[in-house]
Amino acid sequence: LQQYLVMPRRIRLHRETEGGDCDLCGSHTDTVVKEFRTQNYGVNYDGPWLHPLTPYRFDPKDKKFPLPLKGQPGGLGYRHWLGLVLKDENNGDSAARIVNVYMDRRGKGLRAGKSARLWCFGYDMDNMKARCWYDSTMPLFNIPTGCQKNVMHCIERLLVPARDGAQLLRRQVKAAWFRRPEDIKGDMSMIDKDYWLATESAFYELVGELVELAHSLEDVPAKIAGKWWKTLRNQVEAIFGHWALSGPSEDMDMQRIILAKHGLMKKFVGSKGMKALAQRFSDSQQQDSDTKITA
């Protein structure tokens, strides 16, 4: 049973011989617990067995056992979707067995496209201290049999520039705030959170379009690439403007802010993932132009 409900720390409740009233709910009880004893060096869970409700990270270069995915600062979002629902070839994240069963068998009887939602939750732990509780729901899509690899490839093509955008946005906001941003340490997760929330609905909408086109997919369709390119660029620019101008007015340096914004847009457009999207977007514009000329 410990495979399903782990007990890494040994805790034993000390029951009193007399009854009393509960300090939490006020109810009277014949069994009162006022103390507990704890012992370190509890069970160390290791081995090839995989919990059916837990996603894992498989490292092809490391022959050790796979690692269960755990809560991390910043919570859960669509940047984790591929590894929680299918498989993220980029970092080795793979969905829980129960999700694989649903995607392979149980979801096939439902209509094409969006069919259910996945609920992911857990603590972000620092040793034995709980830093935060995270939970999030995300859509599952009914992907036609034999099309998962093509869909996964296209989704990864959407996620790469999105991750680039989050990293660059955080870096350039610091460059707008501080004269020596590389020397400044601190929590910048609020910027990431705004960015991922602002682009989430558009991402899932485009994944739905990819699933509808699953049988004919070889690469991200030009029109979908164009929509994502515009979404990321607009949100990066808007969120930078909000946060760069959010500090105390006496500390603002408009020249530094303008230079930071210029660097943000230049680096963002020049990133590898964004260049690939931009090329597909260019193909989309060329197709539209050809259609108009033909008409």
Backbone as CSV, one residue per row, in Angstrom:
resi,resn,N_x,N_y,N_z,CA_x,CA_y,CA_z,C_x,C_y,C_z
1,LEU,0.819,-1.210,0.000,0.000,0.000,0.000,0.856,1.264,0.000
2,GLN,2.099,1.168,0.485,2.961,2.345,0.484,3.316,2.795,-0.933
3,GLN,3.148,1.913,-1.897,3.390,2.328,-3.275,2.395,3.408,-3.702
4,TYR,1.210,3.389,-3.130,0.179,4.351,-3.495,0.108,5.527,-2.528
5,LEU,0.498,5.316,-1.278,0.468,6.376,-0.272,1.784,6.320,0.496
6,VAL,2.770,7.047,-0.012,4.130,6.926,0.525,4.216,7.520,1.928
7,MET,5.180,7.036,2.684,5.430,7.514,4.043,6.927,7.716,4.239
8,PRO,7.498,8.747,3.650,8.945,8.929,3.746,9.418,9.324,5.146
9,ARG,8.510,9.850,5.982,8.888,10.196,7.357,8.021,9.409,8.331
10,ARG,8.620,8.929,9.389,7.914,8.091,10.357,7.324,8.967,11.451
11,ILE,6.013,8.979,11.541,5.297,9.771,12.544,4.336,8.847,13.287
12,ARG,4.367,8.891,14.607,3.467,8.067,15.421,2.683,8.982,16.365
13,LEU,1.353,8.871,16.307,0.496,9.661,17.174,0.502,9.083,18.584
14,HIS,0.497,9.973,19.577,0.465,9.552,20.987,-0.944,9.812,21.522
15,ARG,-1.700,8.761,21.740,-3.089,8.877,22.189,-3.161,8.970,23.711
16,GLU,-3.978,9.898,24.202,-4.209,10.062,25.640,-5.196,8.991,26.136
17,THR,-5.100,8.666,27.406,-6.006,7.657,27.975,-7.366,8.246,28.318
18,GLU,-7.438,9.566,28.439,-8.702,10.211,28.754,-9.235,10.970,27.541
19,GLY,-10.555,11.123,27.498,-11.180,11.869,26.419,-11.079,13.367,26.632
20,GLY,-11.703,14.121,25.731,-11.665,15.576,25.836,-12.320,16.215,24.628
21,ASP,-12.183,17.538,24.526,-12.761,18.288,23.410,-11.674,18.622,22.391
22,CYS,-12.028,18.483,21.131,-11.071,18.781,20.053,-10.849,20.288,19.953
23,ASP,-9.574,20.694,19.879,-9.257,22.117,19.763,-9.601,22.682,18.388
24,LEU,-9.753,21.809,17.398,-10.026,22.281,16.037,-11.513,22.480,15.784
25,CYS,-12.317,21.466,16.115,-13.748,21.539,15.802,-14.640,21.661,17.031
26,GLY,-14.074,21.460,18.244,-14.848,21.603,19.461,-15.647,20.380,19.863
27,SER,-15.638,19.324,19.052,-16.418,18.125,19.364,-15.757,17.320,20.480
28,HIS,-16.587,16.643,21.250,-16.064,15.790,22.311,-15.653,14.435,21.726
29,THR,-14.552,13.909,22.204,-14.065,12.622,21.711,-13.497,11.807,22.858
30,ASP,-13.588,10.505,22.720,-13.027,9.612,23.734,-11.536,9.396,23.535
31,THR,-11.025,9.746,22.340,-9.607,9.566,22.032,-8.999,10.915,21.664
32,VAL,-8.066,11.391,22.445,-7.431,12.691,22.227,-5.960,12.490,21.882
33,VAL,-5.490,13.214,20.889,-4.076,13.188,20.511,-3.501,14.575,20.756
34,LYS,-2.569,14.684,21.677,-1.934,15.954,22.000,-0.492,16.038,21.506
35,GLU,0.111,14.891,21.257,1.517,14.863,20.859,1.735,13.827,19.770
36,PHE,2.825,13.997,19.054,3.244,12.955,18.130,4.763,12.859,18.164
37,ARG,5.254,11.718,17.815,6.691,11.484,17.754,7.094,11.284,16.288
38,THR,8.238,11.827,15.944,8.713,11.679,14.575,10.138,11.151,14.576
39,GLN,10.447,10.338,13.588,11.778,9.744,13.463,12.274,9.985,12.049
40,ASN,13.487,10.512,11.946,14.033,10.756,10.611,14.548,9.456,9.988
41,TYR,15.075,9.580,8.788,15.579,8.425,8.033,14.477,7.381,7.854
42,GLY,13.381,7.836,7.266,12.276,6.930,6.987,12.527,6.136,5.724
43,VAL,11.458,5.772,5.054,11.558,4.921,3.865,12.085,5.743,2.686
44,ASN,13.077,5.217,2.002,13.605,5.849,0.793,13.060,5.086,-0.404
45,TYR,12.103,5.672,-1.101,11.430,4.974,-2.195,12.268,5.067,-3.459
46,ASP,12.628,3.924,-3.977,13.449,3.875,-5.181,13.170,2.558,-5.888
47,GLY,13.263,2.575,-7.202,13.035,1.343,-7.941,12.304,1.590,-9.245
48,PRO,12.091,0.549,-10.014,11.496,0.707,-11.351,9.976,0.843,-11.351
49,TRP,9.327,0.632,-10.206,7.866,0.697,-10.175,7.395,2.127,-10.378
50,LEU,6.391,2.336,-11.226,5.873,3.663,-11.521,4.461,3.812,-10.968
51,HIS,4.244,4.882,-10.228,2.913,5.154,-9.704,1.984,5.503,-10.869
52,PRO,0.802,4.905,-10.956,-0.063,5.118,-12.122,-0.629,6.526,-12.236
53,LEU,-0.603,7.307,-11.145,-1.178,8.657,-11.185,-0.115,9.749,-11.294
54,THR,1.146,9.373,-11.420,2.246,10.335,-11.381,2.999,10.382,-12.713
55,PRO,3.226,11.580,-13.265,4.098,11.698,-14.439,5.564,11.583,-14.016
56,TYR,6.404,11.131,-14.949,7.823,10.900,-14.646,8.710,11.541,-15.697
57,ARG,9.948,11.756,-15.301,10.967,12.244,-16.233,11.949,11.111,-16.507
58,PHE,12.091,10.774,-17.778,13.006,9.717,-18.212,14.188,10.374,-18.920
59,ASP,15.378,10.128,-18.416,16.584,10.685,-19.010,17.286,9.579,-19.802
60,PRO,17.294,9.667,-21.142,17.912,8.594,-21.940,19.414,8.471,-21.715
61,LYS,20.071,9.543,-21.232,21.506,9.495,-20.991,21.840,8.963,-19.603
62,ASP,20.860,8.941,-18.728,21.062,8.489,-17.350,20.313,7.176,-17.155
63,LYS,21.011,6.136,-16.831,20.408,4.801,-16.716,19.751,4.569,-15.353
64,LYS,19.720,5.586,-14.504,19.054,5.429,-13.218,17.540,5.369,-13.412
65,PHE,16.840,5.128,-12.327,15.387,5.036,-12.394,14.785,6.393,-12.727
66,PRO,13.616,6.406,-13.369,12.960,7.680,-13.695,12.563,8.446,-12.437
67,LEU,12.503,9.771,-12.570,12.189,10.633,-11.434,10.749,11.125,-11.532
68,PRO,9.971,11.019,-10.441,8.611,11.562,-10.477,8.649,13.082,-10.555
69,LEU,7.746,13.658,-11.339,7.670,15.112,-11.434,7.060,15.674,-10.155
70,LYS,7.617,16.774,-9.671,7.199,17.354,-8.400,6.829,18.819,-8.594
71,GLY,6.141,19.359,-7.593,5.767,20.763,-7.637,7.000,21.658,-7.644
72,GLN,6.948,22.716,-8.448,8.057,23.649,-8.571,7.532,25.078,-8.464
73,PRO,8.387,26.025,-8.052,7.942,27.424,-7.996,7.400,27.873,-9.354
74,GLY,6.309,28.609,-9.333,5.698,29.069,-10.566,4.472,28.288,-10.966
75,GLY,4.269,27.130,-10.342,3.039,26.376,-10.596,3.034,25.643,-11.915
76,LEU,1.845,25.249,-12.337,1.635,24.452,-13.543,0.940,25.283,-14.602
77,GLY,1.285,25.030,-15.850,0.660,25.762,-16.944,0.849,25.031,-18.252
78,TYR,0.505,25.711,-19.346,0.564,25.034,-20.639,1.989,24.720,-21.070
79,ARG,2.983,25.363,-20.446,4.370,25.017,-20.769,4.706,23.596,-20.342
80,HIS,3.911,23.024,-19.402,4.090,21.642,-18.961,3.135,20.680,-19.666
81,TRP,2.243,21.198,-20.485,1.139,20.401,-21.025,1.621,19.172,-21.792
82,LEU,2.611,19.349,-22.634,3.072,18.254,-23.484,3.563,17.077,-22.649
83,GLY,4.343,17.352,-21.600,4.878,16.286,-20.762,3.856,15.663,-19.834
84,LEU,2.791,16.395,-19.510,1.763,15.871,-18.621,0.672,15.104,-19.359
85,VAL,0.545,15.355,-20.654,-0.528,14.728,-21.442,0.019,13.683,-22.416
86,LEU,1.162,13.960,-23.021,1.747,13.028,-23.999,3.188,12.711,-23.587
87,LYS,4.134,13.333,-24.248,5.547,13.148,-23.917,6.317,14.321,-24.476
88,ASP,7.169,14.900,-23.635,8.001,16.018,-24.044,9.384,15.487,-24.384
89,GLU,9.669,15.365,-25.678,10.953,14.815,-26.113,12.114,15.716,-25.716
90,ASN,11.835,16.981,-25.461,12.895,17.934,-25.147,13.528,17.671,-23.789
91,ASN,12.720,17.318,-22.779,13.275,17.110,-21.438,12.982,15.727,-20.852
92,GLY,12.270,14.860,-21.599,12.023,13.508,-21.141,10.794,13.326,-20.278
93,ASP,9.999,14.403,-20.060,8.780,14.272,-19.263,7.760,13.396,-19.989
94,SER,7.110,12.522,-19.232,6.139,11.610,-19.816,4.914,11.527,-18.926
95,ALA,3.741,11.439,-19.541,2.475,11.464,-18.813,2.335,10.257,-17.896
96,ALA,1.471,10.400,-16.897,1.163,9.300,-15.991,0.471,8.173,-16.750
97,ARG,0.570,6.973,-16.227,-0.019,5.812,-16.909,-1.520,5.962,-17.097
98,ILE,-2.204,6.529,-16.098,-3.650,6.669,-16.204,-4.009,7.602,-17.356
99,VAL,-3.178,8.613,-17.613,-3.419,9.524,-18.726,-3.171,8.807,-20.050
100,ASN,-2.121,7.985,-20.094,-1.850,7.215,-21.309,-3.009,6.277,-21.642
101,VAL,-3.558,5.634,-20.609,-4.693,4.730,-20.825,-5.868,5.490,-21.412
102,TYR,-6.131,6.671,-20.853,-7.253,7.464,-21.360,-7.008,7.886,-22.809
103,MET,-5.811,8.419,-23.080,-5.515,8.924,-24.416,-5.521,7.802,-25.450
104,ASP,-5.067,6.604,-25.069,-4.964,5.501,-26.019,-6.271,4.755,-26.228
105,ARG,-7.119,4.704,-25.185,-8.300,3.843,-25.301,-9.602,4.548,-24.952
106,ARG,-9.687,5.054,-23.734,-10.987,5.500,-23.262,-11.472,6.769,-23.957
107,GLY,-10.555,7.631,-24.358,-10.973,8.871,-24.992,-11.324,8.726,-26.458
108,LYS,-11.038,7.559,-27.036,-11.261,7.393,-28.464,-12.735,7.324,-28.828
109,GLY,-13.589,6.975,-27.863,-15.009,6.890,-28.179,-15.715,8.233,-28.164
110,LEU,-14.993,9.291,-27.764,-15.593,10.610,-27.703,-15.342,11.366,-28.996
111,ARG,-15.994,12.502,-29.132,-15.877,13.274,-30.368,-14.442,13.766,-30.556
112,ALA,-14.122,14.087,-31.785,-12.783,14.587,-32.090,-12.559,15.921,-31.388
113,GLY,-11.304,16.223,-31.136,-10.969,17.474,-30.491,-10.967,17.353,-28.984
114,LYS,-11.383,18.409,-28.299,-11.346,18.454,-26.851,-12.353,17.465,-26.265
115,SER,-11.931,16.648,-25.311,-12.826,15.619,-24.797,-12.912,15.583,-23.276
116,ALA,-11.936,16.106,-22.566,-11.948,16.046,-21.100,-10.909,17.027,-20.582
117,ARG,-10.788,17.110,-19.244,-9.778,17.968,-18.631,-8.956,17.140,-17.649
118,LEU,-7.683,17.480,-17.570,-6.752,16.811,-16.669,-6.508,17.713,-15.465
119,TRP,-6.630,17.148,-14.269,-6.416,17.905,-13.030,-5.073,17.491,-12.450
120,CYS,-4.166,18.441,-12.348,-2.826,18.191,-11.807,-2.656,19.006,-10.530
121,PHE,-2.072,18.399,-9.498,-1.929,19.122,-8.235,-0.802,18.508,-7.416
122,GLY,-0.277,19.309,-6.500,0.773,18.829,-5.613,1.451,19.978,-4.884
123,TYR,2.238,19.626,-3.891,2.985,20.614,-3.109,4.332,20.910,-3.758
124,ASP,4.740,22.151,-3.652,6.121,22.539,-3.927,6.845,22.475,-2.589
125,MET,7.741,21.510,-2.462,8.386,21.250,-1.166,9.841,21.710,-1.164
126,ASP,10.260,22.228,-0.021,11.661,22.508,0.247,12.069,21.627,1.413
127,ASN,12.661,20.471,1.103,12.935,19.444,2.099,11.614,19.024,2.735
128,MET,11.414,19.286,4.019,10.146,18.885,4.646,9.197,20.069,4.861
129,LYS,9.516,21.218,4.259,8.664,22.400,4.382,7.853,22.585,3.095
130,ALA,6.563,22.747,3.258,5.695,22.999,2.112,5.726,24.490,1.790
131,ARG,6.257,24.829,0.601,6.338,26.236,0.216,5.034,26.734,-0.392
132,CYS,4.378,25.852,-1.168,3.147,26.274,-1.827,2.395,25.051,-2.325
133,TRP,1.070,25.168,-2.391,0.225,24.138,-2.984,-0.225,24.641,-4.345
134,TYR,-0.034,23.822,-5.367,-0.433,24.189,-6.720,-1.450,23.190,-7.251
135,ASP,-2.441,23.691,-7.956,-3.284,22.784,-8.724,-3.782,23.524,-9.953
136,SER,-3.966,22.778,-11.013,-4.345,23.368,-12.289,-5.080,22.328,-13.127
137,THR,-6.018,22.780,-13.931,-6.666,21.885,-14.887,-6.290,22.324,-16.293
138,MET,-6.175,21.378,-17.165,-5.827,21.654,-18.557,-6.577,20.686,-19.465
139,PRO,-6.863,21.090,-20.693,-7.677,20.259,-21.573,-6.917,19.066,-22.147
140,LEU,-7.639,17.979,-22.342,-7.160,16.841,-23.116,-7.827,16.900,-24.485
141,PHE,-7.144,16.413,-25.486,-7.684,16.416,-26.843,-7.684,14.989,-27.378
142,ASN,-8.719,14.659,-28.078,-8.821,13.341,-28.698,-8.008,13.348,-29.992
143,ILE,-6.785,12.839,-29.915,-5.879,12.840,-31.063,-6.072,11.551,-31.854
144,PRO,-6.324,11.626,-33.143,-6.552,10.413,-33.948,-5.403,9.421,-33.833
145,THR,-5.723,8.151,-33.903,-4.728,7.082,-33.806,-3.650,7.245,-34.870
146,GLY,-2.393,7.116,-34.444,-1.271,7.204,-35.369,-0.799,8.614,-35.646
147,CYS,-1.433,9.613,-35.048,-1.081,11.005,-35.328,-0.382,11.705,-34.164
148,GLN,-0.160,10.979,-33.059,0.379,11.634,-31.872,1.762,12.242,-32.107
149,LYS,2.635,11.527,-32.797,3.989,12.033,-32.998,3.995,13.335,-33.787
150,ASN,3.186,13.399,-34.837,3.124,14.624,-35.634,2.577,15.792,-34.816
151,VAL,1.544,15.516,-34.014,0.969,16.566,-33.171,1.977,17.016,-32.121
152,MET,2.679,16.060,-31.490,3.690,16.391,-30.492,4.783,17.267,-31.093
153,HIS,5.214,16.937,-32.296,6.259,17.724,-32.964,5.804,19.160,-33.191
154,CYS,4.575,19.332,-33.636,4.064,20.677,-33.906,3.869,21.474,-32.625
155,ILE,3.418,20.819,-31.569,3.236,21.512,-30.292,4.582,21.970,-29.748
156,GLU,5.595,21.136,-29.876,6.933,21.531,-29.433,7.415,22.760,-30.200
157,ARG,7.063,22.849,-31.484,7.432,24.018,-32.290,6.745,25.286,-31.777
158,LEU,5.606,25.133,-31.112,4.940,26.284,-30.500,5.539,26.628,-29.139
159,LEU,5.964,25.610,-28.398,6.452,25.833,-27.041,7.851,26.439,-26.998
160,VAL,8.693,26.107,-27.970,10.075,26.608,-27.955,10.122,28.138,-27.970
161,PRO,9.460,28.818,-28.906,9.500,30.283,-28.875,8.785,30.866,-27.661
162,ALA,7.758,30.173,-27.142,7.073,30.663,-25.948,8.020,30.673,-24.756
163,ARG,8.823,29.619,-24.606,9.798,29.568,-23.510,10.880,30.625,-23.695
164,ASP,11.301,30.816,-24.945,12.274,31.879,-25.220,11.722,33.234,-24.800
165,GLY,10.439,33.450,-25.094,9.822,34.728,-24.762,9.786,34.984,-23.267
166,ALA,9.474,33.957,-22.470,9.426,34.118,-21.017,10.795,34.471,-20.459
167,GLN,11.810,33.798,-20.944,13.170,34.039,-20.447,13.652,35.446,-20.812
168,LEU,13.437,35.834,-22.051,13.887,37.156,-22.501,13.108,38.272,-21.811
169,LEU,11.802,38.067,-21.637,10.979,39.084,-20.992,11.462,39.356,-19.571
170,ARG,11.705,38.296,-18.829,12.187,38.440,-17.457,13.536,39.174,-17.422
171,ARG,14.407,38.797,-18.324,15.750,39.393,-18.346,15.695,40.883,-18.697
172,GLN,14.868,41.250,-19.677,14.844,42.630,-20.133,14.077,43.545,-19.189
173,VAL,13.107,43.010,-18.445,12.462,43.827,-17.420,13.488,44.196,-16.345
174,LYS,14.334,43.255,-15.973,15.402,43.567,-15.019,16.344,44.623,-15.592
175,ALA,16.617,44.521,-16.898,17.494,45.506,-17.533,16.850,46.885,-17.540
176,ALA,15.515,46.930,-17.582,14.816,48.217,-17.534,14.798,48.792,-16.126
177,TRP,14.777,47.929,-15.130,14.686,48.372,-13.736,16.024,48.792,-13.141
178,PHE,17.090,48.072,-13.503,18.355,48.229,-12.794,19.507,48.566,-13.738
179,ARG,20.435,49.356,-13.228,21.613,49.726,-14.015,22.541,48.530,-14.194
180,ARG,22.615,47.672,-13.168,23.435,46.455,-13.240,22.536,45.251,-12.946
181,PRO,21.710,44.844,-13.900,20.726,43.778,-13.637,21.349,42.435,-13.293
182,GLU,22.559,42.170,-13.780,23.199,40.880,-13.507,23.565,40.726,-12.033
183,ASP,23.631,41.826,-11.300,23.980,41.770,-9.880,22.748,41.658,-8.979
184,ILE,21.571,41.739,-9.568,20.335,41.762,-8.781,19.747,40.361,-8.674
185,LYS,19.494,39.937,-7.450,18.844,38.647,-7.202,17.453,38.911,-6.628
186,GLY,16.533,38.065,-6.971,15.185,38.244,-6.435,14.177,37.429,-7.220
187,ASP,12.955,37.435,-6.728,11.867,36.663,-7.322,11.244,37.448,-8.462
188,MET,11.304,36.899,-9.671,10.702,37.528,-10.849,9.542,36.691,-11.377
189,SER,9.042,35.786,-10.550,8.024,34.845,-11.021,6.717,35.537,-11.393
190,MET,6.448,36.734,-10.866,5.195,37.419,-11.182,5.153,37.808,-12.654
191,ILE,6.312,38.061,-13.249,6.363,38.396,-14.669,6.080,37.159,-15.504
192,ASP,6.703,36.049,-15.132,6.431,34.786,-15.826,4.950,34.430,-15.751
193,LYS,4.369,34.598,-14.564,2.966,34.238,-14.370,2.059,35.044,-15.298
194,ASP,2.291,36.342,-15.382,1.494,37.183,-16.285,1.623,36.718,-17.731
195,TYR,2.837,36.404,-18.120,3.101,36.007,-19.509,2.401,34.697,-19.857
196,TRP,2.553,33.683,-18.996,1.958,32.381,-19.300,0.433,32.449,-19.264
197,LEU,-0.131,33.219,-18.355,-1.592,33.354,-18.305,-2.121,34.094,-19.528
198,ALA,-1.393,35.110,-19.971,-1.849,35.918,-21.100,-1.847,35.144,-22.413
199,THR,-0.992,34.141,-22.519,-0.883,33.389,-23.777,-1.526,32.008,-23.713
200,GLU,-2.095,31.637,-22.554,-2.595,30.280,-22.363,-3.781,29.944,-23.266
201,SER,-4.801,30.789,-23.279,-6.007,30.469,-24.043,-5.704,30.348,-25.530
202,ALA,-4.823,31.209,-26.043,-4.462,31.139,-27.458,-3.736,29.833,-27.770
203,PHE,-2.880,29.383,-26.841,-2.153,28.133,-27.057,-3.112,26.961,-27.205
204,TYR,-4.045,26.812,-26.260,-4.967,25.678,-26.311,-5.885,25.759,-27.536
205,GLU,-6.233,26.962,-27.932,-7.045,27.119,-29.136,-6.295,26.601,-30.365
206,LEU,-5.003,26.924,-30.439,-4.202,26.477,-31.581,-3.924,24.979,-31.529
207,VAL,-3.764,24.425,-30.324,-3.603,22.964,-30.209,-4.855,22.273,-30.736
208,GLY,-6.028,22.814,-30.410,-7.266,22.256,-30.939,-7.291,22.273,-32.460
209,GLU,-6.780,23.346,-33.061,-6.724,23.419,-34.527,-5.739,22.392,-35.083
210,LEU,-4.606,22.200,-34.391,-3.641,21.193,-34.842,-4.248,19.794,-34.808
211,VAL,-5.015,19.503,-33.748,-5.633,18.184,-33.628,-6.635,17.956,-34.751
212,GLU,-7.376,18.985,-35.111,-8.340,18.862,-36.201,-7.647,18.552,-37.524
213,LEU,-6.398,19.008,-37.656,-5.634,18.795,-38.899,-4.635,17.647,-38.761
214,ALA,-4.786,16.828,-37.718,-3.765,15.848,-37.351,-3.386,14.918,-38.495
215,HIS,-4.357,14.477,-39.305,-4.081,13.506,-40.361,-3.178,14.080,-41.463
216,SER,-3.151,15.378,-41.616,-2.373,15.980,-42.699,-1.166,16.763,-42.202
217,LEU,-0.862,16.698,-40.900,0.224,17.501,-40.331,1.595,16.938,-40.693
218,GLU,2.476,17.823,-41.136,3.892,17.526,-41.256,4.712,18.563,-40.492
219,ASP,4.208,19.772,-40.478,4.814,20.860,-39.731,3.684,21.793,-39.289
220,VAL,4.025,22.785,-38.472,3.009,23.740,-38.033,2.450,24.464,-39.252
221,PRO,1.151,24.402,-39.490,0.569,25.118,-40.631,0.897,26.607,-40.559
222,ALA,1.063,27.201,-41.712,1.497,28.596,-41.772,0.558,29.545,-41.038
223,LYS,-0.736,29.343,-41.165,-1.673,30.257,-40.508,-1.623,30.121,-38.990
224,ILE,-1.454,28.900,-38.491,-1.335,28.705,-37.050,-0.039,29.328,-36.540
225,ALA,1.049,29.176,-37.295,2.315,29.804,-36.919,2.163,31.319,-36.867
226,GLY,1.418,31.879,-37.819,1.211,33.317,-37.849,0.427,33.811,-36.653
227,LYS,-0.617,33.076,-36.275,-1.412,33.458,-35.097,-0.562,33.430,-33.831
228,TRP,0.253,32.393,-33.682,1.079,32.265,-32.487,2.169,33.321,-32.457
229,TRP,2.747,33.598,-33.605,3.783,34.636,-33.715,3.236,35.981,-33.255
230,LYS,2.056,36.333,-33.721,1.449,37.613,-33.334,1.102,37.631,-31.848
231,THR,0.570,36.516,-31.339,0.200,36.442,-29.923,1.411,36.652,-29.027
232,LEU,2.484,35.925,-29.293,3.680,36.032,-28.455,4.291,37.428,-28.539
233,ARG,4.398,37.948,-29.741,5.011,39.269,-29.895,4.191,40.346,-29.194
234,ASN,2.883,40.319,-29.364,2.031,41.333,-28.746,2.065,41.250,-27.222
235,GLN,2.046,40.027,-26.683,2.033,39.875,-25.233,3.379,40.222,-24.610
236,VAL,4.457,39.849,-25.267,5.781,40.214,-24.768,5.911,41.732,-24.681
237,GLU,5.472,42.411,-25.730,5.567,43.871,-25.757,4.668,44.505,-24.692
238,ALA,3.433,43.996,-24.566,2.483,44.575,-23.617,2.920,44.342,-22.170
239,ILE,3.352,43.138,-21.857,3.736,42.815,-20.475,5.018,43.545,-20.092
240,PHE,5.942,43.677,-21.040,7.145,44.463,-20.757,6.768,45.900,-20.420
241,GLY,5.883,46.489,-21.221,5.479,47.869,-20.965,4.851,48.044,-19.596
242,HIS,4.031,47.064,-19.200,3.380,47.148,-17.886,4.393,47.096,-16.751
243,TRP,5.284,46.112,-16.790,6.203,45.925,-15.671,7.352,46.925,-15.688
244,ALA,7.820,47.304,-16.858,8.936,48.248,-16.915,8.552,49.603,-16.328
245,LEU,7.276,49.960,-16.430,6.813,51.255,-15.937,6.110,51.145,-14.585
246,SER,6.242,49.993,-13.919,5.519,49.776,-12.671,6.319,50.169,-11.430
247,GLY,7.596,50.493,-11.598,8.417,50.842,-10.448,8.194,52.270,-9.997
248,PRO,8.810,52.661,-8.880,8.701,54.047,-8.402,9.206,55.032,-9.444
249,SER,8.482,56.126,-9.620,8.818,57.076,-10.691,10.207,57.679,-10.497
250,GLU,10.635,57.862,-9.232,11.942,58.475,-9.003,13.093,57.567,-9.414
251,ASP,12.823,56.247,-9.542,13.877,55.309,-9.946,13.883,55.028,-11.437
252,MET,12.921,55.576,-12.172,12.821,55.259,-13.596,13.878,56.006,-14.402
253,ASP,14.401,55.279,-15.377,15.335,55.856,-16.344,14.770,55.523,-17.719
254,MET,14.141,56.503,-18.352,13.432,56.237,-19.606,14.373,55.774,-20.712
255,GLN,15.579,56.285,-20.713,16.543,55.842,-21.723,16.859,54.362,-21.527
256,ARG,17.032,53.952,-20.279,17.324,52.545,-19.977,16.132,51.649,-20.353
257,ILE,14.910,52.131,-20.101,13.712,51.359,-20.431,13.584,51.183,-21.944
258,ILE,13.828,52.260,-22.690,13.714,52.191,-24.156,14.769,51.244,-24.731
259,LEU,15.991,51.316,-24.203,17.043,50.417,-24.674,16.717,48.963,-24.337
260,ALA,16.150,48.750,-23.151,15.782,47.389,-22.762,14.684,46.841,-23.658
261,LYS,13.716,47.678,-24.016,12.642,47.223,-24.902,13.186,46.926,-26.295
262,HIS,14.057,47.772,-26.774,14.657,47.526,-28.091,15.419,46.204,-28.086
263,GLY,16.170,45.953,-27.008,16.903,44.696,-26.915,15.975,43.503,-26.820
264,LEU,14.857,43.658,-26.119,13.884,42.575,-25.988,13.337,42.161,-27.343
265,MET,12.853,43.121,-28.116,12.221,42.787,-29.390,13.244,42.252,-30.390
266,LYS,14.444,42.789,-30.354,15.482,42.323,-31.270,15.879,40.890,-30.964
267,LYS,16.090,40.578,-29.675,16.493,39.224,-29.290,15.357,38.228,-29.476
268,PHE,14.131,38.689,-29.218,12.982,37.798,-29.339,12.773,37.381,-30.791
269,VAL,12.766,38.343,-31.684,12.590,38.030,-33.102,13.760,37.208,-33.632
270,GLY,14.950,37.410,-33.039,16.124,36.706,-33.516,16.351,35.345,-32.897
271,SER,15.516,34.942,-31.935,15.698,33.630,-31.315,15.401,32.520,-32.318
272,LYS,15.997,31.351,-32.085,15.880,30.248,-33.043,14.426,29.822,-33.251
273,GLY,13.702,29.655,-32.154,12.318,29.224,-32.260,11.446,30.245,-32.942
274,MET,11.685,31.531,-32.662,10.886,32.574,-33.272,11.198,32.721,-34.751
275,LYS,12.436,32.498,-35.126,12.782,32.557,-36.552,12.019,31.498,-37.343
276,ALA,11.917,30.296,-36.752,11.175,29.230,-37.430,9.706,29.594,-37.583
277,LEU,9.119,30.178,-36.527,7.722,30.618,-36.614,7.564,31.727,-37.631
278,ALA,8.513,32.670,-37.622,8.430,33.798,-38.546,8.482,33.328,-39.990
279,GLN,9.265,32.296,-40.249,9.344,31.771,-41.611,8.013,31.170,-42.027
280,ARG,7.391,30.421,-41.108,6.073,29.864,-41.409,5.041,30.976,-41.570
281,PHE,5.150,32.031,-40.751,4.259,33.177,-40.847,4.429,33.860,-42.197
282,SER,5.680,33.971,-42.655,5.941,34.556,-43.972,5.291,33.728,-45.075
283,ASP,5.340,32.397,-44.901,4.678,31.523,-45.869,3.180,31.783,-45.901
284,SER,2.598,32.046,-44.718,1.169,32.328,-44.620,0.820,33.598,-45.373
285,GLN,1.623,34.644,-45.175,1.364,35.895,-45.872,1.509,35.736,-47.382
286,GLN,2.488,34.929,-47.793,2.688,34.693,-49.220,1.499,33.947,-49.805
287,GLN,0.968,32.967,-49.059,-0.213,32.242,-49.517,-1.408,33.152,-49.673
288,ASP,-1.594,34.055,-48.702,-2.711,35.009,-48.789,-2.555,35.903,-49.988
289,SER,-1.312,36.342,-50.251,-1.050,37.215,-51.394,-1.339,36.503,-52.706
290,ASP,-0.904,35.227,-52.792,-1.146,34.445,-53.995,-2.647,34.242,-54.221
291,THR,-3.383,34.024,-53.138,-4.831,33.822,-53.248,-5.512,35.072,-53.778
292,LYS,-5.076,36.256,-53.280,-5.678,37.503,-53.745,-5.394,37.741,-55.226
293,ILE,-4.153,37.435,-55.625,-3.786,37.654,-57.040,-4.590,36.723,-57.937
294,THR,-4.749,35.466,-57.490,-5.540,34.507,-58.279,-6.982,34.944,-58.369
295,ALA,-7.524,35.454,-57.233,-8.929,35.898,-57.248,-9.094,37.070,-58.201
